[in-house]
Amino acid sequence: MVSIGDSALTSLGLDIDPGVDVSVSATLVAVEDELRSNVASADPLVAEAARHLMDAGGKRFRPLILALGAQMGDPTRAEIVPAALVVELTHLATLYHDDVMDEAAVRRGAPSANARWGNSVAILVGDYLFARAADIAASLGTEAVHLQARTFARLVHGQIAETVGPRGSDPIAHYLHVITEKTASLIATSARFGGLFSGVTPEQVEALTGYGETIGIAFQLSDDLLDIASESVQSGKTPGTDLREGVPTLPVLYALAGDDTDASAVRLRELLASGPLVDDALHAEALGLLRESAAMKRARETVRTYAEEARAQLAPLPAGSPRKAMESLCDFIADRTS
């Protein structure tokens, strides 16, 4: 989604102020440079495994949100880049643990760390990255330490909720709860750090935090929709991966909860209810039906609703180029799966 280079935001096709784009891009380049030194370790195996996912690339969406939030204050403050390192190292750490729990063989188009070095090494490397993030947070002060710890707790709660499943609760509400805790919580912290360390007012910090959490939900939902709608690897994985693995994302849950009686909807429910679609023919059939379904349309509307809610969270912030950039990101996320 975000390419690290001379232009972080215009590369997305957003019409934003060049000064904001240059400033955000400079922050992201600095973060990328610092990431490499911060995954170093005295143990060569740990260092190699810790670099593995970072070298595979990534969206760097959390540092982007932090850098955008910092535009509301002074984005050149010394704390901005270390704060961005905290959130991205925390995110990378969760990916190592996720791959172990999911028994994933591939991450970002490359063999996962657990596939290459085994589960024990992958878990310990994730722990190492968490430790590096905590060490940097400590250099930013007590508030940063508290915030990272509380965010970590939310990430764990989200992972536990996903692992145990709905347990009788509404599957759609449960799914939205999981992505709020597991994904949006860290994006909210990213936006909060951006405001906090750029020196904006407490009211503006709260507005940025609300924006981050809501745009985080929209971002994850749009990624899930791309897994269905994209004909390429735009989502970072082969289209239809979630269907093949039996992961119940929002369009699938909407389809299963639907009561449409037309033949395509009935057939889609039959296919989805059967579990992971490992058969190529059945997978292709389900993917085609889902792309054209009312459930997919409803899921797109849900993404747009969250994107518009994120825009509304920006109301306490002063009008200007930084706020316009954040509003443009709402449009981008709402439109990327259309």
mmCIF file of C-alpha atoms in Angstrom:
data_model
loop_
_atom_site.group_PDB
_atom_site.id
_atom_site.type_symbol
_atom_site.label_atom_id
_atom_site.label_comp_id
_atom_site.label_asym_id
_atom_site.label_seq_id
_atom_site.Cartn_x
_atom_site.Cartn_y
_atom_site.Cartn_z
ATOM 1 C CA MET A 1 0.000 0.000 0.000
ATOM 2 C CA VAL A 2 2.728 2.467 0.975
ATOM 3 C CA SER A 3 5.988 2.486 -0.909
ATOM 4 C CA ILE A 4 8.900 3.820 1.094
ATOM 5 C CA GLY A 5 10.685 6.397 -0.985
ATOM 6 C CA ASP A 6 10.491 9.976 -2.147
ATOM 7 C CA SER A 7 6.697 10.116 -2.088
ATOM 8 C CA ALA A 8 4.742 8.131 0.464
ATOM 9 C CA LEU A 9 1.291 9.591 -0.112
ATOM 10 C CA THR A 10 1.155 10.691 -3.737
ATOM 11 C CA SER A 11 2.236 7.133 -4.601
ATOM 12 C CA LEU A 12 -1.248 6.158 -3.424
ATOM 13 C CA GLY A 13 -2.815 8.583 -5.886
ATOM 14 C CA LEU A 14 -3.808 11.032 -3.154
ATOM 15 C CA ASP A 15 -4.034 14.708 -3.980
ATOM 16 C CA ILE A 16 -2.275 16.266 -0.988
ATOM 17 C CA ASP A 17 -0.028 19.178 -0.176
ATOM 18 C CA PRO A 18 3.547 18.487 -1.386
ATOM 19 C CA GLY A 19 4.984 19.764 1.874
ATOM 20 C CA VAL A 20 3.019 17.212 3.889
ATOM 21 C CA ASP A 21 4.049 14.463 1.494
ATOM 22 C CA VAL A 22 7.735 15.361 1.725
ATOM 23 C CA SER A 23 7.617 15.531 5.524
ATOM 24 C CA VAL A 24 5.779 12.224 5.921
ATOM 25 C CA SER A 25 8.077 10.554 3.398
ATOM 26 C CA ALA A 26 11.161 11.786 5.240
ATOM 27 C CA THR A 27 9.864 10.266 8.468
ATOM 28 C CA LEU A 28 9.172 6.932 6.790
ATOM 29 C CA VAL A 29 12.629 6.825 5.200
ATOM 30 C CA ALA A 30 14.204 7.521 8.603
ATOM 31 C CA VAL A 31 12.083 4.780 10.168
ATOM 32 C CA GLU A 32 13.146 2.302 7.497
ATOM 33 C CA ASP A 33 16.806 3.107 8.094
ATOM 34 C CA GLU A 34 16.467 2.806 11.868
ATOM 35 C CA LEU A 35 14.546 -0.466 11.664
ATOM 36 C CA ARG A 36 17.591 -2.180 10.242
ATOM 37 C CA SER A 37 19.835 -1.202 13.126
ATOM 38 C CA ASN A 38 17.174 -1.956 15.712
ATOM 39 C CA VAL A 39 16.683 -5.573 14.676
ATOM 40 C CA ALA A 40 20.397 -6.240 15.091
ATOM 41 C CA SER A 41 21.401 -8.783 17.730
ATOM 42 C CA ALA A 42 24.595 -10.203 19.193
ATOM 43 C CA ASP A 43 23.327 -13.604 18.072
ATOM 44 C CA PRO A 44 23.657 -14.003 14.273
ATOM 45 C CA LEU A 45 20.656 -16.348 14.029
ATOM 46 C CA VAL A 46 18.399 -13.949 15.919
ATOM 47 C CA ALA A 47 19.619 -11.055 13.780
ATOM 48 C CA GLU A 48 18.986 -12.955 10.544
ATOM 49 C CA ALA A 49 15.544 -14.146 11.597
ATOM 50 C CA ALA A 50 14.601 -10.690 12.909
ATOM 51 C CA ARG A 51 15.553 -9.110 9.578
ATOM 52 C CA HIS A 52 13.581 -11.725 7.664
ATOM 53 C CA LEU A 53 10.138 -10.086 7.695
ATOM 54 C CA MET A 54 11.506 -6.575 7.565
ATOM 55 C CA ASP A 55 13.470 -7.373 4.409
ATOM 56 C CA ALA A 56 10.298 -8.827 2.861
ATOM 57 C CA GLY A 57 8.815 -5.326 2.910
ATOM 58 C CA GLY A 58 5.408 -4.293 4.164
ATOM 59 C CA LYS A 59 2.898 -1.492 4.123
ATOM 60 C CA ARG A 60 4.413 0.431 7.083
ATOM 61 C CA PHE A 61 0.860 1.647 7.645
ATOM 62 C CA ARG A 62 1.383 2.263 11.346
ATOM 63 C CA PRO A 63 4.407 4.569 10.915
ATOM 64 C CA LEU A 64 2.453 6.305 8.147
ATOM 65 C CA ILE A 65 -0.465 7.003 10.490
ATOM 66 C CA LEU A 66 1.951 8.212 13.165
ATOM 67 C CA ALA A 67 3.720 10.504 10.703
ATOM 68 C CA LEU A 68 0.389 11.912 9.519
ATOM 69 C CA GLY A 69 -0.725 12.562 13.091
ATOM 70 C CA ALA A 70 2.553 14.340 13.787
ATOM 71 C CA GLN A 71 1.747 16.792 10.985
ATOM 72 C CA MET A 72 -0.806 18.385 13.313
ATOM 73 C CA GLY A 73 2.083 19.564 15.493
ATOM 74 C CA ASP A 74 5.849 19.614 14.955
ATOM 75 C CA PRO A 75 6.756 16.529 12.889
ATOM 76 C CA THR A 76 10.484 17.214 13.203
ATOM 77 C CA ARG A 77 10.644 16.510 16.934
ATOM 78 C CA ALA A 78 13.248 13.954 17.916
ATOM 79 C CA GLU A 79 10.696 11.579 19.462
ATOM 80 C CA ILE A 80 8.735 11.001 16.235
ATOM 81 C CA VAL A 81 10.992 8.408 14.581
ATOM 82 C CA PRO A 82 11.622 6.392 17.790
ATOM 83 C CA ALA A 83 7.863 6.348 18.452
ATOM 84 C CA ALA A 84 7.298 5.022 14.938
ATOM 85 C CA LEU A 85 9.905 2.333 15.584
ATOM 86 C CA VAL A 86 7.995 1.261 18.699
ATOM 87 C CA VAL A 87 4.761 0.664 16.796
ATOM 88 C CA GLU A 88 6.365 -1.010 13.768
ATOM 89 C CA LEU A 89 8.587 -3.317 15.843
ATOM 90 C CA THR A 90 5.549 -4.249 17.918
ATOM 91 C CA HIS A 91 3.623 -4.989 14.727
ATOM 92 C CA LEU A 92 6.456 -7.094 13.291
ATOM 93 C CA ALA A 93 6.661 -9.049 16.543
ATOM 94 C CA THR A 94 2.975 -9.957 16.331
ATOM 95 C CA LEU A 95 3.473 -11.270 12.789
ATOM 96 C CA TYR A 96 6.059 -13.795 13.955
ATOM 97 C CA HIS A 97 3.684 -15.029 16.651
ATOM 98 C CA ASP A 98 0.680 -15.028 14.287
ATOM 99 C CA ASP A 99 2.505 -17.209 11.767
ATOM 100 C CA VAL A 100 3.263 -19.789 14.447
ATOM 101 C CA MET A 101 -0.344 -19.863 15.626
ATOM 102 C CA ASP A 102 -1.665 -20.019 12.052
ATOM 103 C CA GLU A 103 0.995 -22.531 10.986
ATOM 104 C CA ALA A 104 1.619 -20.207 8.043
ATOM 105 C CA ALA A 105 4.130 -21.303 5.412
ATOM 106 C CA VAL A 106 4.389 -17.939 3.640
ATOM 107 C CA ARG A 107 4.421 -14.300 4.773
ATOM 108 C CA ARG A 108 4.733 -11.373 2.325
ATOM 109 C CA GLY A 109 5.571 -13.728 -0.511
ATOM 110 C CA ALA A 110 8.507 -15.337 1.288
ATOM 111 C CA PRO A 111 8.792 -18.427 3.504
ATOM 112 C CA SER A 112 7.580 -17.567 7.003
ATOM 113 C CA ALA A 113 10.101 -17.505 9.827
ATOM 114 C CA ASN A 114 8.526 -20.553 11.443
ATOM 115 C CA ALA A 115 8.716 -22.467 8.148
ATOM 116 C CA ARG A 116 12.385 -21.561 7.775
ATOM 117 C CA TRP A 117 13.696 -21.803 11.348
ATOM 118 C CA GLY A 118 10.933 -23.577 13.277
ATOM 119 C CA ASN A 119 8.287 -22.429 15.736
ATOM 120 C CA SER A 120 10.589 -21.969 18.725
ATOM 121 C CA VAL A 121 12.920 -19.575 16.910
ATOM 122 C CA ALA A 122 9.980 -17.648 15.421
ATOM 123 C CA ILE A 123 8.367 -17.204 18.857
ATOM 124 C CA LEU A 124 11.625 -16.100 20.450
ATOM 125 C CA VAL A 125 12.370 -13.641 17.632
ATOM 126 C CA GLY A 126 8.903 -12.151 18.122
ATOM 127 C CA ASP A 127 9.712 -11.826 21.842
ATOM 128 C CA TYR A 128 13.023 -10.170 20.963
ATOM 129 C CA LEU A 129 11.288 -7.587 18.772
ATOM 130 C CA PHE A 130 8.784 -6.856 21.549
ATOM 131 C CA ALA A 131 11.733 -6.307 23.880
ATOM 132 C CA ARG A 132 13.386 -3.923 21.411
ATOM 133 C CA ALA A 133 10.130 -1.975 21.114
ATOM 134 C CA ALA A 134 9.792 -1.774 24.903
ATOM 135 C CA ASP A 135 13.378 -0.553 25.248
ATOM 136 C CA ILE A 136 12.760 2.278 22.776
ATOM 137 C CA ALA A 137 9.451 3.125 24.473
ATOM 138 C CA ALA A 138 11.300 3.481 27.767
ATOM 139 C CA SER A 139 13.502 6.145 26.193
ATOM 140 C CA LEU A 140 10.346 8.108 25.337
ATOM 141 C CA GLY A 141 9.069 8.265 28.896
ATOM 142 C CA THR A 142 6.604 6.664 31.282
ATOM 143 C CA GLU A 143 3.508 7.507 29.244
ATOM 144 C CA ALA A 144 4.908 5.748 26.169
ATOM 145 C CA VAL A 145 5.741 2.653 28.237
ATOM 146 C CA HIS A 146 2.242 2.524 29.723
ATOM 147 C CA LEU A 147 0.641 3.015 26.332
ATOM 148 C CA GLN A 148 2.709 0.314 24.647
ATOM 149 C CA ALA A 149 1.953 -2.132 27.470
ATOM 150 C CA ARG A 150 -1.771 -1.443 27.338
ATOM 151 C CA THR A 151 -1.748 -1.797 23.579
ATOM 152 C CA PHE A 152 0.108 -5.086 23.879
ATOM 153 C CA ALA A 153 -2.594 -6.294 26.270
ATOM 154 C CA ARG A 154 -5.272 -5.412 23.703
ATOM 155 C CA LEU A 155 -3.342 -7.227 20.974
ATOM 156 C CA VAL A 156 -3.217 -10.347 23.148
ATOM 157 C CA HIS A 157 -6.913 -10.123 23.990
ATOM 158 C CA GLY A 158 -7.707 -9.834 20.294
ATOM 159 C CA GLN A 159 -5.600 -12.881 19.471
ATOM 160 C CA ILE A 160 -7.223 -14.888 22.272
ATOM 161 C CA ALA A 161 -10.695 -13.889 21.064
ATOM 162 C CA GLU A 162 -9.809 -14.979 17.542
ATOM 163 C CA THR A 163 -8.368 -18.266 18.791
ATOM 164 C CA VAL A 164 -11.342 -19.299 20.927
ATOM 165 C CA GLY A 165 -13.961 -18.077 18.453
ATOM 166 C CA PRO A 166 -17.401 -16.538 19.046
ATOM 167 C CA ARG A 167 -18.460 -19.144 21.648
ATOM 168 C CA GLY A 168 -22.161 -18.518 21.069
ATOM 169 C CA SER A 169 -21.962 -14.768 20.490
ATOM 170 C CA ASP A 170 -22.860 -13.104 17.192
ATOM 171 C CA PRO A 171 -20.062 -14.077 14.754
ATOM 172 C CA ILE A 172 -20.125 -10.685 13.004
ATOM 173 C CA ALA A 173 -19.870 -8.711 16.256
ATOM 174 C CA HIS A 174 -17.128 -11.081 17.406
ATOM 175 C CA TYR A 175 -15.181 -10.592 14.185
ATOM 176 C CA LEU A 176 -15.358 -6.803 14.458
ATOM 177 C CA HIS A 177 -14.239 -7.039 18.092
ATOM 178 C CA VAL A 178 -11.247 -9.168 17.084
ATOM 179 C CA ILE A 179 -9.983 -6.752 14.437
ATOM 180 C CA THR A 180 -10.565 -3.797 16.764
ATOM 181 C CA GLU A 181 -8.336 -5.350 19.402
ATOM 182 C CA LYS A 182 -5.878 -7.203 17.189
ATOM 183 C CA THR A 183 -5.334 -4.575 14.479
ATOM 184 C CA ALA A 184 -6.969 -1.236 15.198
ATOM 185 C CA SER A 185 -5.592 -0.884 18.734
ATOM 186 C CA LEU A 186 -1.996 -0.535 17.506
ATOM 187 C CA ILE A 187 -3.032 1.846 14.725
ATOM 188 C CA ALA A 188 -4.827 3.951 17.352
ATOM 189 C CA THR A 189 -1.619 4.010 19.382
ATOM 190 C CA SER A 190 0.299 5.054 16.276
ATOM 191 C CA ALA A 191 -1.952 8.061 15.751
ATOM 192 C CA ARG A 192 -1.828 8.882 19.460
ATOM 193 C CA PHE A 193 1.981 8.812 19.488
ATOM 194 C CA GLY A 194 1.997 11.119 16.461
ATOM 195 C CA GLY A 195 -0.088 13.707 18.249
ATOM 196 C CA LEU A 196 1.508 13.233 21.653
ATOM 197 C CA PHE A 197 5.112 13.604 20.533
ATOM 198 C CA SER A 198 4.454 16.413 18.043
ATOM 199 C CA GLY A 199 3.042 18.550 20.850
ATOM 200 C CA VAL A 200 -0.642 18.952 19.973
ATOM 201 C CA THR A 201 -3.339 19.655 22.566
ATOM 202 C CA PRO A 202 -4.893 16.857 24.676
ATOM 203 C CA GLU A 203 -8.188 17.270 22.785
ATOM 204 C CA GLN A 204 -6.365 16.822 19.486
ATOM 205 C CA VAL A 205 -4.505 13.768 20.820
ATOM 206 C CA GLU A 206 -7.862 12.163 21.648
ATOM 207 C CA ALA A 207 -9.239 13.034 18.212
ATOM 208 C CA LEU A 208 -6.224 11.459 16.527
ATOM 209 C CA THR A 209 -6.561 8.349 18.690
ATOM 210 C CA GLY A 210 -10.204 7.939 17.693
ATOM 211 C CA TYR A 211 -9.288 8.462 14.060
ATOM 212 C CA GLY A 212 -6.524 5.871 14.280
ATOM 213 C CA GLU A 213 -8.730 3.198 15.809
ATOM 214 C CA THR A 214 -11.561 3.713 13.337
ATOM 215 C CA ILE A 215 -9.367 3.967 10.246
ATOM 216 C CA GLY A 216 -7.613 0.858 11.560
ATOM 217 C CA ILE A 217 -10.860 -1.105 11.440
ATOM 218 C CA ALA A 218 -11.581 0.181 7.932
ATOM 219 C CA PHE A 219 -8.021 -0.671 6.864
ATOM 220 C CA GLN A 220 -8.252 -4.286 8.055
ATOM 221 C CA LEU A 221 -11.705 -4.756 6.553
ATOM 222 C CA SER A 222 -10.509 -3.396 3.210
ATOM 223 C CA ASP A 223 -7.534 -5.772 3.295
ATOM 224 C CA ASP A 224 -9.931 -8.662 3.843
ATOM 225 C CA LEU A 225 -12.057 -7.526 0.920
ATOM 226 C CA LEU A 226 -8.996 -7.226 -1.317
ATOM 227 C CA ASP A 227 -8.280 -10.877 -0.645
ATOM 228 C CA ILE A 228 -11.570 -11.574 -2.427
ATOM 229 C CA ALA A 229 -11.878 -8.738 -4.931
ATOM 230 C CA SER A 230 -8.308 -8.440 -6.199
ATOM 231 C CA GLU A 231 -7.171 -10.336 -9.269
ATOM 232 C CA SER A 232 -3.547 -9.857 -8.180
ATOM 233 C CA VAL A 233 -1.531 -9.992 -4.955
ATOM 234 C CA GLN A 234 -2.510 -6.422 -4.041
ATOM 235 C CA SER A 235 -3.507 -7.551 -0.556
ATOM 236 C CA GLY A 236 -0.059 -9.081 0.050
ATOM 237 C CA LYS A 237 -1.217 -12.645 -0.481
ATOM 238 C CA THR A 238 -2.693 -14.811 -3.221
ATOM 239 C CA PRO A 239 -6.346 -13.815 -3.852
ATOM 240 C CA GLY A 240 -8.791 -16.097 -2.088
ATOM 241 C CA THR A 241 -6.282 -17.250 0.546
ATOM 242 C CA ASP A 242 -8.735 -16.692 3.392
ATOM 243 C CA LEU A 243 -11.375 -18.773 1.610
ATOM 244 C CA ARG A 244 -8.916 -21.579 0.989
ATOM 245 C CA GLU A 245 -7.891 -21.584 4.659
ATOM 246 C CA GLY A 246 -11.432 -21.263 5.993
ATOM 247 C CA VAL A 247 -10.859 -17.855 7.584
ATOM 248 C CA PRO A 248 -14.298 -16.249 8.106
ATOM 249 C CA THR A 249 -13.845 -12.611 7.076
ATOM 250 C CA LEU A 250 -16.694 -10.098 6.970
ATOM 251 C CA PRO A 251 -18.067 -10.862 3.458
ATOM 252 C CA VAL A 252 -18.144 -14.578 4.314
ATOM 253 C CA LEU A 253 -19.921 -13.909 7.606
ATOM 254 C CA TYR A 254 -22.448 -11.670 5.867
ATOM 255 C CA ALA A 255 -23.051 -14.370 3.248
ATOM 256 C CA LEU A 256 -23.518 -17.084 5.870
ATOM 257 C CA ALA A 257 -25.911 -14.901 7.857
ATOM 258 C CA GLY A 258 -27.950 -13.983 4.770
ATOM 259 C CA ASP A 259 -31.363 -15.378 3.972
ATOM 260 C CA ASP A 260 -31.418 -14.695 0.218
ATOM 261 C CA THR A 261 -33.224 -17.455 -1.629
ATOM 262 C CA ASP A 262 -31.765 -16.979 -5.110
ATOM 263 C CA ALA A 263 -29.747 -19.909 -6.397
ATOM 264 C CA SER A 264 -26.345 -18.193 -6.293
ATOM 265 C CA ALA A 265 -26.768 -17.087 -2.672
ATOM 266 C CA VAL A 266 -27.933 -20.527 -1.581
ATOM 267 C CA ARG A 267 -25.042 -22.195 -3.393
ATOM 268 C CA LEU A 268 -22.555 -19.748 -1.870
ATOM 269 C CA ARG A 269 -23.810 -20.526 1.629
ATOM 270 C CA GLU A 270 -23.448 -24.238 0.936
ATOM 271 C CA LEU A 271 -19.865 -23.799 -0.191
ATOM 272 C CA LEU A 272 -18.871 -21.510 2.682
ATOM 273 C CA ALA A 273 -20.492 -23.728 5.293
ATOM 274 C CA SER A 274 -18.349 -26.660 4.162
ATOM 275 C CA GLY A 275 -15.182 -25.180 5.717
ATOM 276 C CA PRO A 276 -11.799 -24.544 4.061
ATOM 277 C CA LEU A 277 -12.140 -24.643 0.278
ATOM 278 C CA VAL A 278 -9.019 -26.553 -0.661
ATOM 279 C CA ASP A 279 -10.480 -28.015 -3.861
ATOM 280 C CA ASP A 280 -9.475 -25.695 -6.709
ATOM 281 C CA ALA A 281 -12.781 -25.944 -8.560
ATOM 282 C CA LEU A 282 -14.921 -25.327 -5.465
ATOM 283 C CA HIS A 283 -12.604 -22.517 -4.387
ATOM 284 C CA ALA A 284 -12.908 -20.799 -7.777
ATOM 285 C CA GLU A 285 -16.688 -21.200 -7.739
ATOM 286 C CA ALA A 286 -17.036 -19.732 -4.234
ATOM 287 C CA LEU A 287 -14.675 -16.871 -5.026
ATOM 288 C CA GLY A 288 -16.652 -15.967 -8.136
ATOM 289 C CA LEU A 289 -19.990 -16.108 -6.330
ATOM 290 C CA LEU A 290 -18.690 -14.096 -3.386
ATOM 291 C CA ARG A 291 -17.311 -11.344 -5.614
ATOM 292 C CA GLU A 292 -20.769 -10.784 -7.119
ATOM 293 C CA SER A 293 -22.770 -11.319 -3.931
ATOM 294 C CA ALA A 294 -24.953 -8.992 -1.881
ATOM 295 C CA ALA A 295 -22.685 -9.888 1.052
ATOM 296 C CA MET A 296 -19.689 -8.387 -0.737
ATOM 297 C CA LYS A 297 -21.652 -5.223 -1.475
ATOM 298 C CA ARG A 298 -22.685 -4.981 2.166
ATOM 299 C CA ALA A 299 -19.086 -5.474 3.295
ATOM 300 C CA ARG A 300 -17.941 -2.641 1.015
ATOM 301 C CA GLU A 301 -20.611 -0.415 2.543
ATOM 302 C CA THR A 302 -19.338 -1.340 6.003
ATOM 303 C CA VAL A 303 -15.799 -0.298 5.055
ATOM 304 C CA ARG A 304 -17.131 3.020 3.776
ATOM 305 C CA THR A 305 -19.111 3.541 6.989
ATOM 306 C CA TYR A 306 -15.985 3.114 9.104
ATOM 307 C CA ALA A 307 -13.966 5.347 6.769
ATOM 308 C CA GLU A 308 -16.583 8.084 7.090
ATOM 309 C CA GLU A 309 -16.639 7.638 10.859
ATOM 310 C CA ALA A 310 -12.861 8.058 10.893
ATOM 311 C CA ARG A 311 -13.266 11.290 8.932
ATOM 312 C CA ALA A 312 -15.788 12.518 11.509
ATOM 313 C CA GLN A 313 -13.261 11.846 14.298
ATOM 314 C CA LEU A 314 -11.066 14.564 12.779
ATOM 315 C CA ALA A 315 -13.625 17.317 13.494
ATOM 316 C CA PRO A 316 -11.747 18.746 16.529
ATOM 317 C CA LEU A 317 -8.583 19.188 14.447
ATOM 318 C CA PRO A 318 -7.899 22.462 12.649
ATOM 319 C CA ALA A 319 -8.593 22.569 8.919
ATOM 320 C CA GLY A 320 -5.523 22.543 6.704
ATOM 321 C CA SER A 321 -3.219 20.322 4.690
ATOM 322 C CA PRO A 322 -2.500 17.719 7.422
ATOM 323 C CA ARG A 323 -6.183 17.140 8.125
ATOM 324 C CA LYS A 324 -6.924 17.021 4.406
ATOM 325 C CA ALA A 325 -4.278 14.314 3.988
ATOM 326 C CA MET A 326 -5.912 12.206 6.701
ATOM 327 C CA GLU A 327 -9.319 12.725 5.103
ATOM 328 C CA SER A 328 -7.888 11.679 1.731
ATOM 329 C CA LEU A 329 -6.653 8.466 3.311
ATOM 330 C CA CYS A 330 -10.229 7.741 4.387
ATOM 331 C CA ASP A 331 -11.328 8.075 0.764
ATOM 332 C CA PHE A 332 -8.501 5.851 -0.442
ATOM 333 C CA ILE A 333 -9.381 3.040 1.980
ATOM 334 C CA ALA A 334 -13.085 3.294 1.180
ATOM 335 C CA ASP A 335 -12.452 3.173 -2.565
ATOM 336 C CA ARG A 336 -9.595 0.632 -2.831
ATOM 337 C CA THR A 337 -11.946 -2.378 -2.926
ATOM 338 C CA SER A 338 -14.552 -0.905 -5.274
#
